[in-house]
Each structure stands twice: as structure tokens, then as C-alpha cells.
Amino acid sequence: SHMLAAVLQEQGYNVGLYTSPHLVDFRERIRINGKPVSKQWVIDFVEKNKTIIEEIEPSFFEVTVGMAFDYFFSEQVDIAVIETGLGGRLDSTNVINPEISIITNIGLDHTHILGNTIEQIAGEKAGIIKNDTPVVIGKANASSRKVFTEKAGDTKSSIFFADEAYQSEFINITPELISIQLTNRINHKTRTFEADLPGLYQQENIATVITAIDI
């Protein structure tokens, strides 16, 4: 999410970014062009919506999503990168109709909520795939791939697998940087990327971001 927002921001767009959880400061969740929402804006939002919040009793996450969407609307962002919370299908972020959906990798996480198998969890994740909306899959195995392909077929959505679009090769890693070489599997052009988010899993994330940007 951060890499995708950074690419769009560098291209000159006014970019909103919603992520969770926060590490140090609540305002990390809601940013525009990398700058967190102001404390005063958060205070004003809660005061303005206190009555309806008490009336419908949304979860903490649902209030935060509403806050983010209101902030991005008020600041008229060109594009917003929205990270889901748990799953996707029943996630409160799923009220939007995105330009593109992105699903990274599927693991046996939050099984008490999302299901006990890769297929069940993939089904929850696939809930963010919307009608006639392209979807990028960052990493899939045989089980999750079948779920995503069927959902894309049901919604008449174009589906793209990052590992089919690009061959990704690890070049070097330091405590500060990771270097990745991507080769386009169609035209065989090669590009090298450096990211200051070290970690071998970034190899998959970079391929996923570049595939989404291409689309």
C-alpha cells in the first residue's frame, strides 16, 4: 500500500492512504501525500459525529474507515489507496467501487474469523473483487488461484497474476535497502528496483505493485 501510494504521489497525484493498524500514532492510518491527518481534524470529526456514533455503535475500525473516507473527500484526493482490515468481503472498506483490486498473499491468518482453509480465506479475500473491475493477485497457490479465477469469472473482471506478468529476481539486501530485478515475461524488458523496505517478501510486493501500475 505504501509503495503504490508513493508511486502515484511521485507522479503528481494527490494521494490518500488508509492503512491499519498504526504503530505509534493513530494518525498513521490516515495520510495524504505521506502527511498524517491533523489531531484537530480527528477531534472535530469525532465531535461532529458523536451522536450518530453512539446511536449505531460502529466498531473502532468502522469509525476509522468513515473518518478516512470523509477526510479524503474533504481534501479532494485524486486517488486513494485503501487497505482492507480483516478479510475483505465483510470488511467496512468494501463499500467502495475501486479502480482496481489487489490481493497480496494468502496465509492461515485469523482462522477463527476467516475460515480454517486456504480456500475459505481466499473466498473472504476475493470479496473485494467487483464487477468489471480488474484484480491483481500478488501470490497464489493452486487452491487460492482457483477461488480467485472463479470469482473473477463470476464478476466478469480481468484477473492478472503478478508472477505471470513478471519474473522477479532477488539481487541484494542490506539493513537499509533491497534490490530486485523484474523481467517482463511478454517483452522481456528488465528493470531494477531498490526499496528502503528491506525484507525478502518485498520481492513479491514490488512485482505486485508494478503489475498494478501497468494495468
C-alpha positions as semicolon CSV with decimal commas, in nm:
position;residue;x (nm);y (nm);z (nm)
1;S;0,000;0,000;0,000
2;H;0,277;0,243;0,090
3;M;0,475;0,164;-0,225
4;L;0,173;0,204;-0,451
5;A;0,081;0,536;-0,287
6;A;0,443;0,656;-0,322
7;V;0,450;0,579;-0,695
8;L;0,124;0,766;-0,752
9;Q;0,237;1,060;-0,540
10;E;0,567;1,083;-0,728
11;Q;0,366;1,101;-1,050
12;G;0,194;1,415;-0,922
13;Y;-0,137;1,283;-0,792
14;N;-0,292;1,397;-0,464
15;V;-0,294;1,060;-0,290
16;G;-0,482;0,940;0,016
17;L;-0,356;0,633;0,202
18;Y;-0,554;0,434;0,458
19;T;-0,378;0,152;0,645
20;S;-0,410;-0,035;0,973
21;P;-0,305;-0,089;1,240
22;H;-0,095;0,206;1,349
23;L;0,237;0,154;1,523
24;V;0,287;0,468;1,731
25;D;0,029;0,734;1,644
26;F;-0,334;0,675;1,545
27;R;-0,297;0,932;1,267
28;E;-0,060;0,698;1,079
29;R;-0,374;0,525;0,950
30;I;-0,494;0,826;0,750
31;R;-0,249;1,017;0,530
32;I;-0,244;1,239;0,226
33;N;0,083;1,252;0,033
34;G;0,253;1,090;0,330
35;K;0,133;1,350;0,581
36;P;-0,090;1,223;0,865
37;V;-0,430;1,379;0,928
38;S;-0,411;1,656;1,190
39;K;-0,507;1,596;1,551
40;Q;-0,762;1,876;1,529
41;W;-0,934;1,720;1,227
42;V;-0,969;1,391;1,417
43;I;-1,112;1,573;1,720
44;D;-1,356;1,771;1,504
45;F;-1,473;1,456;1,323
46;V;-1,549;1,274;1,648
47;E;-1,729;1,572;1,798
48;K;-1,932;1,626;1,480
49;N;-2,035;1,260;1,455
50;K;-2,059;1,171;1,824
51;T;-2,438;1,138;1,823
52;I;-2,457;0,902;1,525
53;I;-2,160;0,700;1,656
54;E;-2,336;0,647;1,989
55;E;-2,661;0,565;1,809
56;I;-2,539;0,296;1,566
57;E;-2,241;0,176;1,776
58;P;-1,995;0,101;1,498
59;S;-1,666;-0,074;1,575
60;F;-1,347;0,124;1,626
61;F;-1,234;0,014;1,279
62;E;-1,561;0,123;1,117
63;V;-1,535;0,469;1,272
64;T;-1,178;0,496;1,147
65;V;-1,277;0,395;0,793
66;G;-1,557;0,652;0,794
67;M;-1,313;0,912;0,919
68;A;-1,063;0,831;0,643
69;F;-1,324;0,844;0,367
70;D;-1,460;1,174;0,497
71;Y;-1,111;1,322;0,514
72;F;-1,016;1,209;0,164
73;F;-1,344;1,352;0,030
74;S;-1,299;1,684;0,209
75;E;-0,944;1,716;0,079
76;Q;-1,048;1,606;-0,272
77;V;-0,775;1,346;-0,326
78;D;-0,723;1,230;-0,684
79;I;-0,688;0,868;-0,580
80;A;-0,698;0,676;-0,254
81;V;-0,512;0,358;-0,170
82;I;-0,732;0,170;0,076
83;E;-0,603;-0,130;0,270
84;T;-0,866;-0,373;0,395
85;G;-0,882;-0,477;0,757
86;L;-0,969;-0,845;0,812
87;G;-1,060;-1,049;0,509
88;G;-1,235;-0,822;0,263
89;R;-1,584;-0,949;0,184
90;L;-1,744;-0,816;0,503
91;D;-1,481;-0,550;0,571
92;S;-1,614;-0,197;0,608
93;T;-1,365;-0,072;0,346
94;N;-1,553;-0,284;0,092
95;V;-1,826;-0,024;0,038
96;I;-1,609;0,143;-0,228
97;N;-1,605;0,070;-0,601
98;P;-1,233;0,073;-0,674
99;E;-1,042;0,133;-0,996
100;I;-0,852;-0,189;-0,926
101;S;-0,848;-0,455;-0,656
102;I;-0,523;-0,606;-0,527
103;I;-0,487;-0,924;-0,323
104;T;-0,137;-0,996;-0,194
105;N;-0,076;-1,339;-0,043
106;I;-0,299;-1,581;0,143
107;G;-0,196;-1,741;0,469
108;L;-0,372;-1,916;0,755
109;D;-0,433;-1,595;0,949
110;H;-0,735;-1,503;1,165
111;T;-0,878;-1,851;1,108
112;H;-1,138;-1,802;1,384
113;I;-1,297;-1,533;1,166
114;L;-1,200;-1,607;0,805
115;G;-1,204;-1,987;0,792
116;N;-0,978;-2,282;0,854
117;T;-0,858;-2,349;0,499
118;I;-0,677;-2,154;0,229
119;E;-0,988;-2,188;0,010
120;Q;-1,216;-2,037;0,275
121;I;-0,979;-1,749;0,348
122;A;-0,929;-1,685;-0,024
123;G;-1,306;-1,668;-0,060
124;E;-1,320;-1,392;0,201
125;K;-1,033;-1,206;0,036
126;A;-1,195;-1,245;-0,306
127;G;-1,494;-1,050;-0,175
128;I;-1,319;-0,727;-0,277
129;I;-1,333;-0,825;-0,646
130;K;-1,607;-0,608;-0,800
131;N;-1,798;-0,630;-1,127
132;D;-1,595;-0,537;-1,435
133;T;-1,303;-0,426;-1,215
134;P;-0,952;-0,561;-1,279
135;V;-0,786;-0,754;-0,999
136;V;-0,418;-0,826;-0,939
137;I;-0,313;-1,133;-0,742
138;G;0,029;-1,098;-0,583
139;K;0,086;-1,462;-0,493
140;A;-0,135;-1,765;-0,531
141;N;-0,114;-2,139;-0,492
142;A;-0,334;-2,391;-0,670
143;S;-0,609;-2,368;-0,407
144;S;-0,639;-1,989;-0,385
145;R;-0,584;-1,942;-0,758
146;K;-0,895;-2,148;-0,834
147;V;-1,105;-1,938;-0,595
148;F;-0,982;-1,608;-0,739
149;T;-1,026;-1,720;-1,101
150;E;-1,382;-1,836;-1,038
151;K;-1,474;-1,511;-0,859
152;A;-1,324;-1,303;-1,141
153;G;-1,528;-1,507;-1,388
154;D;-1,847;-1,452;-1,189
155;T;-1,789;-1,076;-1,179
156;K;-1,663;-1,052;-1,540
157;S;-1,341;-0,899;-1,408
158;S;-1,000;-0,920;-1,573
159;I;-0,758;-1,107;-1,348
160;F;-0,380;-1,071;-1,350
161;F;-0,121;-1,275;-1,161
162;A;0,195;-1,080;-1,077
163;D;0,417;-1,385;-1,107
164;E;0,285;-1,440;-1,460
165;A;0,346;-1,077;-1,555
166;Y;0,698;-1,056;-1,414
167;Q;0,986;-1,281;-1,328
168;S;1,126;-1,145;-1,003
169;E;1,487;-1,200;-0,900
170;F;1,649;-1,102;-0,575
171;I;1,977;-0,912;-0,630
172;N;2,094;-0,778;-0,294
173;I;1,975;-0,686;0,053
174;T;2,124;-0,467;0,325
175;P;1,972;-0,343;0,652
176;E;1,862;-0,031;0,460
177;L;1,785;-0,144;0,102
178;I;1,664;-0,433;-0,106
179;S;1,739;-0,461;-0,479
180;I;1,504;-0,655;-0,706
181;Q;1,523;-0,722;-1,080
182;L;1,193;-0,763;-1,264
183;T;1,174;-0,908;-1,614
184;N;0,855;-0,856;-1,813
185;R;0,753;-1,202;-1,929
186;I;0,597;-1,066;-2,251
187;N;0,853;-0,818;-2,389
188;H;1,147;-0,949;-2,180
189;K;1,247;-0,597;-2,073
190;T;1,433;-0,587;-1,743
191;R;1,417;-0,322;-1,472
192;T;1,592;-0,299;-1,138
193;F;1,417;-0,154;-0,833
194;E;1,553;-0,051;-0,497
195;A;1,329;-0,015;-0,194
196;D;1,407;0,108;0,156
197;L;1,171;-0,156;0,296
198;P;1,412;-0,447;0,338
199;G;1,270;-0,795;0,364
200;L;1,268;-1,077;0,113
201;Y;0,887;-1,069;0,091
202;Q;0,919;-0,724;-0,070
203;Q;1,025;-0,910;-0,383
204;E;0,664;-1,024;-0,422
205;N;0,523;-0,687;-0,318
206;I;0,726;-0,493;-0,574
207;A;0,614;-0,724;-0,855
208;T;0,255;-0,682;-0,737
209;V;0,279;-0,301;-0,731
210;I;0,439;-0,278;-1,074
211;T;0,177;-0,510;-1,221
212;A;-0,100;-0,292;-1,076
213;I;0,068;0,025;-1,207
214;D;0,092;-0,131;-1,556
215;I;-0,281;-0,201;-1,553
